[in-house]
PDB file of C-alpha atoms in Angstrom:
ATOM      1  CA  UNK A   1      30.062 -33.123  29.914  1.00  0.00           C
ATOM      2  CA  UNK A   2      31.879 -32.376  26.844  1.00  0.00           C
ATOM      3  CA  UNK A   3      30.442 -29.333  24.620  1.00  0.00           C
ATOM      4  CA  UNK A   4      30.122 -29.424  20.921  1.00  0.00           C
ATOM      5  CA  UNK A   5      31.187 -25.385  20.522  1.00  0.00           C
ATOM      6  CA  UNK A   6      31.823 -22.303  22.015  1.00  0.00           C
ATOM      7  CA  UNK A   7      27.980 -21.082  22.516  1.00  0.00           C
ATOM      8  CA  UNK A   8      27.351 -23.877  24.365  1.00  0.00           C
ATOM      9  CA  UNK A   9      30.478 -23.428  27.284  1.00  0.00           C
ATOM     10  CA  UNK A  10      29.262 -19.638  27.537  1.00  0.00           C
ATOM     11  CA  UNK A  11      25.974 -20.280  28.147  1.00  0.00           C
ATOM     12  CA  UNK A  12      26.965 -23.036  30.437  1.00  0.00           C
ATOM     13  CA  UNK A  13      30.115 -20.289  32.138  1.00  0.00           C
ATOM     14  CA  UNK A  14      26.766 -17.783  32.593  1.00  0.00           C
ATOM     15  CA  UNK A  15      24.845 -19.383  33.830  1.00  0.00           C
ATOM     16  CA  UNK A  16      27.342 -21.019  36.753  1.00  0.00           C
ATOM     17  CA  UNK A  17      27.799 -17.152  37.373  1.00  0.00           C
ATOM     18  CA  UNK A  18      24.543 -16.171  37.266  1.00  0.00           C
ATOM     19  CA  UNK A  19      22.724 -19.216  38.722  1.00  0.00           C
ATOM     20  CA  UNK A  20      23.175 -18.161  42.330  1.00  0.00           C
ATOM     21  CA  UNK A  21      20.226 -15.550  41.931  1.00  0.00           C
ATOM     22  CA  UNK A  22      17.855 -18.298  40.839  1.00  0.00           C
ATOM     23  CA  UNK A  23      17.624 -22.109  42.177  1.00  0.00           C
ATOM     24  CA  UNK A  24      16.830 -25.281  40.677  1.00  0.00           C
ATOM     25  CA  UNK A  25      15.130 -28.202  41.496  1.00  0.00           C
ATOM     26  CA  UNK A  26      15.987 -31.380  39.362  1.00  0.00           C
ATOM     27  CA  UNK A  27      12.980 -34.149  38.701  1.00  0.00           C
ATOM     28  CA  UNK A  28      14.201 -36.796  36.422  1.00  0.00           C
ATOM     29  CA  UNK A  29      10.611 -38.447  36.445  1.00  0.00           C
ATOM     30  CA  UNK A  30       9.984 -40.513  33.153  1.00  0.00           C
ATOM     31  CA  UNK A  31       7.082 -42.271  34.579  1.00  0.00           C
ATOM     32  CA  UNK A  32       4.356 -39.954  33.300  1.00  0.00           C
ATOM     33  CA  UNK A  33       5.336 -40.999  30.053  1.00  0.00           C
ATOM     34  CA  UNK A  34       3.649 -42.795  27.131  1.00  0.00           C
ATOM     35  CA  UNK A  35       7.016 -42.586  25.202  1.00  0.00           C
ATOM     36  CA  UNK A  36       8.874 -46.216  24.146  1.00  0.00           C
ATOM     37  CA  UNK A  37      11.664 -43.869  25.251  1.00  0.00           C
ATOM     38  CA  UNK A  38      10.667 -42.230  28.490  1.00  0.00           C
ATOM     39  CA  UNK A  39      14.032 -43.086  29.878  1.00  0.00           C
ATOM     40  CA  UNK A  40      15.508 -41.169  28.028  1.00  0.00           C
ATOM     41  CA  UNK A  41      14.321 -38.066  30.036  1.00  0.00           C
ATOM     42  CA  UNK A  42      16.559 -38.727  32.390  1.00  0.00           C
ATOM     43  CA  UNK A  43      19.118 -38.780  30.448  1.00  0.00           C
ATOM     44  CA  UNK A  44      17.761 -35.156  29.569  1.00  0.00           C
ATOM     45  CA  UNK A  45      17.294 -34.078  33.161  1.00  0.00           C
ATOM     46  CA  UNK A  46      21.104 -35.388  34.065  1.00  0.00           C
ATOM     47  CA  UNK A  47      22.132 -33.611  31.213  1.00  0.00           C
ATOM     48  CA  UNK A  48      20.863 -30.209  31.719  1.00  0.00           C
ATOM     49  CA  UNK A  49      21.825 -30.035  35.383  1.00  0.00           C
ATOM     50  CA  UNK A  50      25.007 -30.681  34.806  1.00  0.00           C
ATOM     51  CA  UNK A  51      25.369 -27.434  33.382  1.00  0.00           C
ATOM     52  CA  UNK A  52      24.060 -25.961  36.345  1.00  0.00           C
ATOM     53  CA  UNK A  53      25.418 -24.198  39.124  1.00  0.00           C
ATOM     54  CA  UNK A  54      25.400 -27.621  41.871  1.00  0.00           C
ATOM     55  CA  UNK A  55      25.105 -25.236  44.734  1.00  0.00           C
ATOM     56  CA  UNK A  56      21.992 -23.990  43.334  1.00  0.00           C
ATOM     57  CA  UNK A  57      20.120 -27.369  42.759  1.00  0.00           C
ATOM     58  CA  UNK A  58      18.174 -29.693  44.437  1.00  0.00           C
ATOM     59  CA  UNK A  59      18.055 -33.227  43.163  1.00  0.00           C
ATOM     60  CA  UNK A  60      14.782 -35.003  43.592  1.00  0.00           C
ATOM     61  CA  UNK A  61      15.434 -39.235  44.265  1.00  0.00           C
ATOM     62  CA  UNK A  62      12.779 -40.151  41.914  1.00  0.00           C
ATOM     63  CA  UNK A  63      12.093 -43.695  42.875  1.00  0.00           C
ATOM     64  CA  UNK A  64      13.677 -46.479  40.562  1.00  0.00           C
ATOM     65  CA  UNK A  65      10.391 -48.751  40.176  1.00  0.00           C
ATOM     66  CA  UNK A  66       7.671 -47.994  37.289  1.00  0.00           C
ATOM     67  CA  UNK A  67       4.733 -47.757  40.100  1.00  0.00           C
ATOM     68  CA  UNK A  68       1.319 -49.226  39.903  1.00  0.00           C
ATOM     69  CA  UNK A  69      -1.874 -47.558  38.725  1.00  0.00           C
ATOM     70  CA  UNK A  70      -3.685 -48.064  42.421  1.00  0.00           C
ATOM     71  CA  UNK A  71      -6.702 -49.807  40.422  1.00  0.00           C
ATOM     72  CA  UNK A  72      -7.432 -46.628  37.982  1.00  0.00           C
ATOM     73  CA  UNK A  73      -6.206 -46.322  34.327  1.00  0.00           C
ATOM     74  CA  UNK A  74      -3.258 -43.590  34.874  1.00  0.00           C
ATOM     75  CA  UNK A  75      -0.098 -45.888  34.726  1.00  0.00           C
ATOM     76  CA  UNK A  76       2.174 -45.788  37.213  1.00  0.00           C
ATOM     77  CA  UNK A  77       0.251 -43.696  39.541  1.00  0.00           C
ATOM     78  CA  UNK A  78       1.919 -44.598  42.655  1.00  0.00           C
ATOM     79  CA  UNK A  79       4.944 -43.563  41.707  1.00  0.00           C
ATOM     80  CA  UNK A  80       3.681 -40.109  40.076  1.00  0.00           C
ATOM     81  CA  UNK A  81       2.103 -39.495  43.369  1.00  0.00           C
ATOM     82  CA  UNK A  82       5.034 -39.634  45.819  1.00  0.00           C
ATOM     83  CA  UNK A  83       7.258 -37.468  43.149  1.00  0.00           C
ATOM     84  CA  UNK A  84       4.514 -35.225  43.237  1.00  0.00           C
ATOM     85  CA  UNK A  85       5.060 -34.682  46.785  1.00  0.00           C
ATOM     86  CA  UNK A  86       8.583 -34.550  46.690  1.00  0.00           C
ATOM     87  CA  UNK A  87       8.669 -31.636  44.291  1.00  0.00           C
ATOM     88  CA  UNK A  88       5.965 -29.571  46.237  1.00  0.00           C
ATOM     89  CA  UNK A  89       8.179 -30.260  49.726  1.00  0.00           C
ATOM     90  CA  UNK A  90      11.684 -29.062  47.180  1.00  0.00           C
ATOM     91  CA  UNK A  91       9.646 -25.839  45.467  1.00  0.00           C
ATOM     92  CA  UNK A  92       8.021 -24.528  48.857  1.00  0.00           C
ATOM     93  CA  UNK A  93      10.000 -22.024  50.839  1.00  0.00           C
ATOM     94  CA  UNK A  94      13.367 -20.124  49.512  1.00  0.00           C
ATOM     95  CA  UNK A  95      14.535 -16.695  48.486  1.00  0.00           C
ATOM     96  CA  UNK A  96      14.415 -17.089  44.726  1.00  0.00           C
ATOM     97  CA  UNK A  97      11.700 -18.736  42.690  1.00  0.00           C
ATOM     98  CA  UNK A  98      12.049 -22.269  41.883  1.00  0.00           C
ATOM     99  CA  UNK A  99      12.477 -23.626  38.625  1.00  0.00           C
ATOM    100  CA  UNK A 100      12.051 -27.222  37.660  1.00  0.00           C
ATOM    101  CA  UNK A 101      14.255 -29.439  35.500  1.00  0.00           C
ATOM    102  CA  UNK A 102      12.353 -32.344  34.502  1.00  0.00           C
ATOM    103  CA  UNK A 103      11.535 -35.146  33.475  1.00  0.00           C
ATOM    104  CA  UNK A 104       8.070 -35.548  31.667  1.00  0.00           C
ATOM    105  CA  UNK A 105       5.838 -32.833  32.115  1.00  0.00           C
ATOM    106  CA  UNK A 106       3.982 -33.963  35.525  1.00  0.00           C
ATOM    107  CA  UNK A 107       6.661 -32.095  37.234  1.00  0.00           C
ATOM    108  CA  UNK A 108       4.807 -29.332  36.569  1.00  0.00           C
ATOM    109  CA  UNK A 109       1.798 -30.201  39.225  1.00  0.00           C
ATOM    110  CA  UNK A 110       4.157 -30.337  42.233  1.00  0.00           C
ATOM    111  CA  UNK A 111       5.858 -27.366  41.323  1.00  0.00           C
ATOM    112  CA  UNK A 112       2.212 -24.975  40.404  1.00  0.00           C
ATOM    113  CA  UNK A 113       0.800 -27.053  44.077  1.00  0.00           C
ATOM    114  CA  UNK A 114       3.736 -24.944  45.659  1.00  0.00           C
ATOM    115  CA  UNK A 115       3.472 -21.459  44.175  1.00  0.00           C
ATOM    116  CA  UNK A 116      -0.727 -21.830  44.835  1.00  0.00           C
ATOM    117  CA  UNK A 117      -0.680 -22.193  48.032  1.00  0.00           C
ATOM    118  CA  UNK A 118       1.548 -20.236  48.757  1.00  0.00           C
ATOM    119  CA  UNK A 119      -0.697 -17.098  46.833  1.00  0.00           C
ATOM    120  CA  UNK A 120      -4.028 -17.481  48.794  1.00  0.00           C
ATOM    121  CA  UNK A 121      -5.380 -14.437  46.750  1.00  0.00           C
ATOM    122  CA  UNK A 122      -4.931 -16.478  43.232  1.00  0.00           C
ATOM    123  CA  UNK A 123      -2.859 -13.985  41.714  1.00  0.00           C
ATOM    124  CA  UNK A 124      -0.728 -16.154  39.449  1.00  0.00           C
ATOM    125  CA  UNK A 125      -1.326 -16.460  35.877  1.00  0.00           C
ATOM    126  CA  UNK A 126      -0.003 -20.388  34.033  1.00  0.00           C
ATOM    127  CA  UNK A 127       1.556 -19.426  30.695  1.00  0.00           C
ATOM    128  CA  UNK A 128       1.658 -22.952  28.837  1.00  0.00           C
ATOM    129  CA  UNK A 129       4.291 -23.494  26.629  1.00  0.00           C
ATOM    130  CA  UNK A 130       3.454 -26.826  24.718  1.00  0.00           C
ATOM    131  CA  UNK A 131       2.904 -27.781  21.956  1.00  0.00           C
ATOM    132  CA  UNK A 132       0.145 -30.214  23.683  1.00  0.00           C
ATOM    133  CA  UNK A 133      -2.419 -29.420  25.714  1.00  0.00           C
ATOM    134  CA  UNK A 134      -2.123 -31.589  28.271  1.00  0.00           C
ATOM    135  CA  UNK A 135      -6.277 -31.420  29.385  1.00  0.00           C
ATOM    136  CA  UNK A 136      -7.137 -34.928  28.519  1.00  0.00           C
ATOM    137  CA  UNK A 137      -8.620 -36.706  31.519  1.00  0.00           C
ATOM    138  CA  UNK A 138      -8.540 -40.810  33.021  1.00  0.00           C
ATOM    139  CA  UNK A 139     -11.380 -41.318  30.955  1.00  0.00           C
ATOM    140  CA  UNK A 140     -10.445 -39.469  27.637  1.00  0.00           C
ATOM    141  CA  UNK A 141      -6.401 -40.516  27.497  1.00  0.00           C
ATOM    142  CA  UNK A 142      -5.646 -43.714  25.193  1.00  0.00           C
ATOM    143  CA  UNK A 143      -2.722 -44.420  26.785  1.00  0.00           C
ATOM    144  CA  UNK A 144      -3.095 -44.136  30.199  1.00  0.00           C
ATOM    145  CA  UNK A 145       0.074 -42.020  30.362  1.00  0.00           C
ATOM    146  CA  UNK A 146      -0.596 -38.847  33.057  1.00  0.00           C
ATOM    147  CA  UNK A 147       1.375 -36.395  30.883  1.00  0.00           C
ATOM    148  CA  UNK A 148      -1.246 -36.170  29.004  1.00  0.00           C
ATOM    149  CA  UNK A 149      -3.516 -35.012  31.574  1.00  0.00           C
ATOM    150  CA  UNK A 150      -0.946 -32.770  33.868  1.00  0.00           C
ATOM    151  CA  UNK A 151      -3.007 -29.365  32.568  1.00  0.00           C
ATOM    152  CA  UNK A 152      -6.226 -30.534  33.427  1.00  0.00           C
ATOM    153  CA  UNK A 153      -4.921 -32.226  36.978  1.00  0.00           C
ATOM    154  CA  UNK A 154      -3.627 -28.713  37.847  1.00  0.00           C
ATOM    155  CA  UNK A 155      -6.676 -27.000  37.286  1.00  0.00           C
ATOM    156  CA  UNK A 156      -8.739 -29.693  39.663  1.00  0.00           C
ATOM    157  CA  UNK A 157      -9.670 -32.606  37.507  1.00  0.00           C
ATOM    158  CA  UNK A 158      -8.323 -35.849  36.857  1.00  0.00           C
ATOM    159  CA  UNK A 159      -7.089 -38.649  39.480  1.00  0.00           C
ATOM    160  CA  UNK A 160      -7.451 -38.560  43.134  1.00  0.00           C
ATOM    161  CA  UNK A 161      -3.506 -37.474  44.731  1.00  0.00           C
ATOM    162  CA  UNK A 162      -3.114 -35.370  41.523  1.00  0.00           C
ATOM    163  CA  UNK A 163      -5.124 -32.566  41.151  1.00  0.00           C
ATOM    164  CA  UNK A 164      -4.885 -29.015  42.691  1.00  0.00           C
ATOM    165  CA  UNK A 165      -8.042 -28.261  45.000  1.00  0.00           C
ATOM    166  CA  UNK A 166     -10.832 -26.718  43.375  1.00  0.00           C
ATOM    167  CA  UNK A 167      -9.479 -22.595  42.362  1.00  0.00           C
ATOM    168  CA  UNK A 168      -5.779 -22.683  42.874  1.00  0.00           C
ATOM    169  CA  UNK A 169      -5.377 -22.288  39.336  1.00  0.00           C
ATOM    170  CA  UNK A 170      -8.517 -21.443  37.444  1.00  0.00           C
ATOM    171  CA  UNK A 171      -8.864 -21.840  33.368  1.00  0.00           C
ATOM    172  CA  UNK A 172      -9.114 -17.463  32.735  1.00  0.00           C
ATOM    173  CA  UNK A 173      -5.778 -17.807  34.624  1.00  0.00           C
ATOM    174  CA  UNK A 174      -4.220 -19.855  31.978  1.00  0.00           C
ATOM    175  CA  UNK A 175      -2.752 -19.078  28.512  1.00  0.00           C
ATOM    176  CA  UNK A 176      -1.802 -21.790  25.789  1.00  0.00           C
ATOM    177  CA  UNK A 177       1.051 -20.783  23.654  1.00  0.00           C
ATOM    178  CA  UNK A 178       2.314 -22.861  20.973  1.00  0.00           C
ATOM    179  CA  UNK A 179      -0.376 -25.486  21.276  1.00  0.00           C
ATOM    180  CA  UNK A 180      -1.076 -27.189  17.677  1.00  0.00           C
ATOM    181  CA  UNK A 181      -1.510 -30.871  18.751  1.00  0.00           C
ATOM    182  CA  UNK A 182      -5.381 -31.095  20.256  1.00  0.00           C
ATOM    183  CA  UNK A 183      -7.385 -33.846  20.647  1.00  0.00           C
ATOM    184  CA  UNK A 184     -11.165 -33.440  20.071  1.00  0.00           C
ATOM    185  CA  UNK A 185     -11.842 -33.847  23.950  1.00  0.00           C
ATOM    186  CA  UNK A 186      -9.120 -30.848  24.192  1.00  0.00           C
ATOM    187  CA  UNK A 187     -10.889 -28.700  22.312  1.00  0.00           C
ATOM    188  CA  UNK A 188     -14.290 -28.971  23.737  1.00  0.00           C
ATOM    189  CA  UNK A 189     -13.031 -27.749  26.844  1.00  0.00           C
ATOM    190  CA  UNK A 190     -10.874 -25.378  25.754  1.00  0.00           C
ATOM    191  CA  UNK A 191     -13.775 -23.912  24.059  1.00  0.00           C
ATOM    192  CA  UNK A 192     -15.648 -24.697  27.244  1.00  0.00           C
ATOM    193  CA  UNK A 193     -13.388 -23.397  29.870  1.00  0.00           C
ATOM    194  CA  UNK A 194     -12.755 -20.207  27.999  1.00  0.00           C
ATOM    195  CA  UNK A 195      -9.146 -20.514  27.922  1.00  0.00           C
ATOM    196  CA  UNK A 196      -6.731 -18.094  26.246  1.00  0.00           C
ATOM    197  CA  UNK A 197      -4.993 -19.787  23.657  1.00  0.00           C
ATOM    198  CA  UNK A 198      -2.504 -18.198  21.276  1.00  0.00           C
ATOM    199  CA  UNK A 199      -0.771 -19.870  17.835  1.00  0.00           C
ATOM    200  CA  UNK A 200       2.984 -20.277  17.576  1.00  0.00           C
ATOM    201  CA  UNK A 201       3.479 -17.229  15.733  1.00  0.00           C
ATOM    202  CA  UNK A 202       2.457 -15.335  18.919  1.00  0.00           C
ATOM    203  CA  UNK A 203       6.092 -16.450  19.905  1.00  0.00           C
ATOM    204  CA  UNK A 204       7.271 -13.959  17.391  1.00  0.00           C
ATOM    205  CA  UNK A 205       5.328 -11.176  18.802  1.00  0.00           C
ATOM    206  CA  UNK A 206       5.885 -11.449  22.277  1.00  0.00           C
ATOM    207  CA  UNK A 207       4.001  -8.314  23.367  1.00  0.00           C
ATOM    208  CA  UNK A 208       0.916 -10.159  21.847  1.00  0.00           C
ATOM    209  CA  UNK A 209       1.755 -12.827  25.057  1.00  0.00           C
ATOM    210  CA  UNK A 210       2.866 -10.241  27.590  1.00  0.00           C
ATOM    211  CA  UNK A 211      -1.183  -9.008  26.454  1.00  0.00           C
ATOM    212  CA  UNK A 212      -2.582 -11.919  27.011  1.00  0.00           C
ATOM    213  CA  UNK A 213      -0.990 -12.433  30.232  1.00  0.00           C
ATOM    214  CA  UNK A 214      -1.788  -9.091  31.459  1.00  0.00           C
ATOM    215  CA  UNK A 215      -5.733  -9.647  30.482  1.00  0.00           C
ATOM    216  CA  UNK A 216      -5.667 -12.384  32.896  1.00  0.00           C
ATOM    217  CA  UNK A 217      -5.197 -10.050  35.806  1.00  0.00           C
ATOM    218  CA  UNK A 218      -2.775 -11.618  37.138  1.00  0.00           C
ATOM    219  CA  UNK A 219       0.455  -9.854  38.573  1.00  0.00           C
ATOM    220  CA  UNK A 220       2.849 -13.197  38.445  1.00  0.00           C
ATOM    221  CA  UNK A 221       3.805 -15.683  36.057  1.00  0.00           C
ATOM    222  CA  UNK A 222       4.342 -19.521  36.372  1.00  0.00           C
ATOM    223  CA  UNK A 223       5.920 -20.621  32.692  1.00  0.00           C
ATOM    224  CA  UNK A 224       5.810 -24.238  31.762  1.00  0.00           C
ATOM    225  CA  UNK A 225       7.985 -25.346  29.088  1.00  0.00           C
ATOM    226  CA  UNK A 226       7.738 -28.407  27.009  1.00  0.00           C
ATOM    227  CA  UNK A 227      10.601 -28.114  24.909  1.00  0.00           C
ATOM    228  CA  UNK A 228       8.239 -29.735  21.486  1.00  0.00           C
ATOM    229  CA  UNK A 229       7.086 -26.402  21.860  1.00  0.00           C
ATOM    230  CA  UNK A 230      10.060 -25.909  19.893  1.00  0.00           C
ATOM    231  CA  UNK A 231      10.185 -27.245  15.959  1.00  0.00           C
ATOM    232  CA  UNK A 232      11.740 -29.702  15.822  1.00  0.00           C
ATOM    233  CA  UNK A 233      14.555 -28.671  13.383  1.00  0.00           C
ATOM    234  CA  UNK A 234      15.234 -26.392  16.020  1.00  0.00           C
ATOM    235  CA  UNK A 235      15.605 -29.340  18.745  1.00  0.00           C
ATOM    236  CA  UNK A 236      16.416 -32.939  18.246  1.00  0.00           C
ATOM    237  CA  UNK A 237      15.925 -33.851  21.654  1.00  0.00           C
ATOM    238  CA  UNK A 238      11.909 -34.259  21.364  1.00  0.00           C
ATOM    239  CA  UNK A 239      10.112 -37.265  21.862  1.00  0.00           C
ATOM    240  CA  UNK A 240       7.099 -36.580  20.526  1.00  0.00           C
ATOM    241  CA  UNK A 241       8.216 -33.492  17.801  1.00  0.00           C
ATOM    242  CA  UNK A 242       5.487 -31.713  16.219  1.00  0.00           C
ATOM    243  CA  UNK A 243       6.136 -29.720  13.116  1.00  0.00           C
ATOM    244  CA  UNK A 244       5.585 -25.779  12.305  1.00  0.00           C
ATOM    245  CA  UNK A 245       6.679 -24.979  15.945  1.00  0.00           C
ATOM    246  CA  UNK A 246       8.526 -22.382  17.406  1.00  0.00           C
ATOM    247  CA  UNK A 247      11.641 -20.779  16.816  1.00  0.00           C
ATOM    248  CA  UNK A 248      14.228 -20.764  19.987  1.00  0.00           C
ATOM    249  CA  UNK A 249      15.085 -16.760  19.443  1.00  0.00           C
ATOM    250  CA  UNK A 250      11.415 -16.505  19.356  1.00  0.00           C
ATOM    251  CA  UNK A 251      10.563 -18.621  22.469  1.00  0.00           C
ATOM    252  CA  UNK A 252      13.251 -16.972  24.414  1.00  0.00           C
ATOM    253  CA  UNK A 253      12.388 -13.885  23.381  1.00  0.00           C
ATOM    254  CA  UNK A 254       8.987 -13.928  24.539  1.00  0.00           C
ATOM    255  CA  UNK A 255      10.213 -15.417  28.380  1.00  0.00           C
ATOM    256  CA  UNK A 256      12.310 -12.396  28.229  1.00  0.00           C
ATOM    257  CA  UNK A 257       9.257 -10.285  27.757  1.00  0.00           C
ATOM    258  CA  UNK A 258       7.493 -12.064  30.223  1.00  0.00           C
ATOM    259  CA  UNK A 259      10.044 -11.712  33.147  1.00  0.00           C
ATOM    260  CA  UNK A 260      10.902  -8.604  32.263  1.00  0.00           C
ATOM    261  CA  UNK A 261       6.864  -7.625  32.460  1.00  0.00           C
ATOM    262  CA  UNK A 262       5.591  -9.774  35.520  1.00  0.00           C
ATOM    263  CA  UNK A 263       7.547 -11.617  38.538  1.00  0.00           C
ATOM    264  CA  UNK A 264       8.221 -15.195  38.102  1.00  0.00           C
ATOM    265  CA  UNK A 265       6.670 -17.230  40.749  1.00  0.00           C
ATOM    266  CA  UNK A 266       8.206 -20.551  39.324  1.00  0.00           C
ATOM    267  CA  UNK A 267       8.926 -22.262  35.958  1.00  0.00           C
ATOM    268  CA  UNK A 268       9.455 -25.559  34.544  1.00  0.00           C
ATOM    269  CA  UNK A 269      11.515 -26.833  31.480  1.00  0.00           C
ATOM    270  CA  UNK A 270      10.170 -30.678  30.723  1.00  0.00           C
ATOM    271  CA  UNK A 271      10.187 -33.333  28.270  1.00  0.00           C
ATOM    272  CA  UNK A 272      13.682 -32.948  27.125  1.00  0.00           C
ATOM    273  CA  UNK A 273      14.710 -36.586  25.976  1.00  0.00           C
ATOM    274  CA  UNK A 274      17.772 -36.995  23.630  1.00  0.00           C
ATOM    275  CA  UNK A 275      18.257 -40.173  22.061  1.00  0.00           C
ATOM    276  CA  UNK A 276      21.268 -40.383  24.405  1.00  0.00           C
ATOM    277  CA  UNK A 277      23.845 -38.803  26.539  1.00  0.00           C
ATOM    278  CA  UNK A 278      26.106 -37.629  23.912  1.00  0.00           C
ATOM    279  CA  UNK A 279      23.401 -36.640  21.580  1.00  0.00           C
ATOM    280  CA  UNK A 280      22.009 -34.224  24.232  1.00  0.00           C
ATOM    281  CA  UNK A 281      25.237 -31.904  23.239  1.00  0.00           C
ATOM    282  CA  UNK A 282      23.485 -30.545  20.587  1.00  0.00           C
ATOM    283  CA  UNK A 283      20.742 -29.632  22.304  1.00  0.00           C
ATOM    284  CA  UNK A 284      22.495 -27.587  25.167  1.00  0.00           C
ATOM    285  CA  UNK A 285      23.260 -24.623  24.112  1.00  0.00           C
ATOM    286  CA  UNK A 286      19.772 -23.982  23.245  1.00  0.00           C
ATOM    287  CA  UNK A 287      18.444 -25.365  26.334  1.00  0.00           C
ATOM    288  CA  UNK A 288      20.743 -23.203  28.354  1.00  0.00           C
ATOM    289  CA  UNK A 289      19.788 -20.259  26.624  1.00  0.00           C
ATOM    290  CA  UNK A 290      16.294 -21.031  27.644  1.00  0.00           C
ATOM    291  CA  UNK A 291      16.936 -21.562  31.393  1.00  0.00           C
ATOM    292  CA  UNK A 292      19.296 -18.142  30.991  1.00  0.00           C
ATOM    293  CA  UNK A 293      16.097 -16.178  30.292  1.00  0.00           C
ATOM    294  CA  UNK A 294      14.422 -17.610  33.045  1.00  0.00           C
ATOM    295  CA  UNK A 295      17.205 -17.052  35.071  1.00  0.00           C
TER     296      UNK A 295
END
């Protein structure tokens, strides 16, 4: 991959020094997507791994076919489902904590499966770094798409194959950061649940999340990161941008304070989709920067 300046090839040199202490599985899924250009996430998974230290990776075979929705209304489900396993099988077991280059943000749900049953006393905490919520169900999501519904799967709702049992990951265990594009059905349970939610300018003030976190009473962090978190002046490669986001010093910042605060038990960086190959240059030396802090 060619780099369009020097930032970029250090991060890239780093991390192929550092990436031995950390490993990485690779999902290019762009089934759980509603996007016209859900390819394209491949494009974004291809191109982050191959910044990556290869000896440190795992590539997932994500099946070439779109899948069928098994008679319910989450598209492609079939296909979600088997990926889903594949990613719990790739996360489970290993030195280092897994993190999890997708792909649309259903990666996520293999990768949290792995890390909860593997903590029988439920002592992880989810920090949720979207800018969407993700907790629409079957019945509430328009499109049909299961990235929509990927938060609410994990913590035991949603379509049969998908969901977490009942407690792996309960709603005072997780904290929204970022989050500024709810749907009305969102926000009822949100208010509901009784889930921590902070504003992007939390990002700025990241002992406000490490606080959060550490109300939760948890003593290990699983971090998903949907890069719209990030605004979208910041990061081109978004398919569905939403303004007034977060700053990447900000964002990185605040993983920094994270890790540096609790253990990682896994992570995942989804929903990177450049417009193409060559256009993901840009991107990289930001995305880099955000796998080095998890890293």
């Amino acid at each position: 991959m060619r780099h369009s300046d020097k930032g970029t090839d250090a991060a890239a040199r780093r991390l192929r020094k550092d990436g031995q202490m950390a490993r990485f599985v690779i999902v290019p899924q762009w089934q759980g997507s509603s996007s016209s250009r859900a390819m394209q996430l491949v494009d974004g998974a291809t191109a982050i791994a191959g910044d990556l230290p290869r000896s440190a990776c795992t590539f997932v075979e994500v099946p070439a076919e779109a899948g069928e929705s098994l008679d319910t209304s989450v598209r492609r489900l079939s296909t979600l489902r088997r990926v889903r396993e594949l990613v719990q099988q790739a996360v489970v077991g290993g030195e280092e904590p897994a993190i999890v280059i997708g792909g649309d943000c259903g990666v996520s749900v293999g990768a949290v499966a792995a890390v909860a049953a593997d903590d029988p006393d439920g002592d992880i905490a989810l920090v949720w770094l979207d800018a969407h919520a993700d907790l629409h169900t079957p019945e509430t999501v328009v499109s049909g798409a299961f990235h929509g519904m990927v938060l609410r799967a994990i913590l035991g709702e949603g379509v049969e194959g998908m969901t977490l049992p009942g407690g792996a990951i309960t709603p005072d265990r997780v904290v929204l950061v970022g989050t500024r594009d709810l749907a009305a059905p969102e926000e009822d349970y949100i208010a509901r649940a009784g889930i921590r939610m902070l504003p992007v300018e939390s990002l700025a003030e990241p002992t406000s999340v490490v606080a959060a976190v550490a109300e939760t009473g948890a003593s290990r962090v699983f971090l998903h990161i949907d890069v719209d978190v990030l605004d979208p002046a910041a990061l081109t490669g978004l398919a569905f941008p939403v303004p007034f986001g977060a700053q990447p010093a900000d964002l990185i910042a605040t993983i920094k304070a994270l890790r540096a605060r609790f253990p990682l038990a896994g992570a995942a960086i989804t929903e990177f989709s450049p417009s193409s190959p060559d256009d993901a240059v840009d991107d990289m030396g930001t995305i880099l920067r955000i796998v080095g802090a998890l890293v």
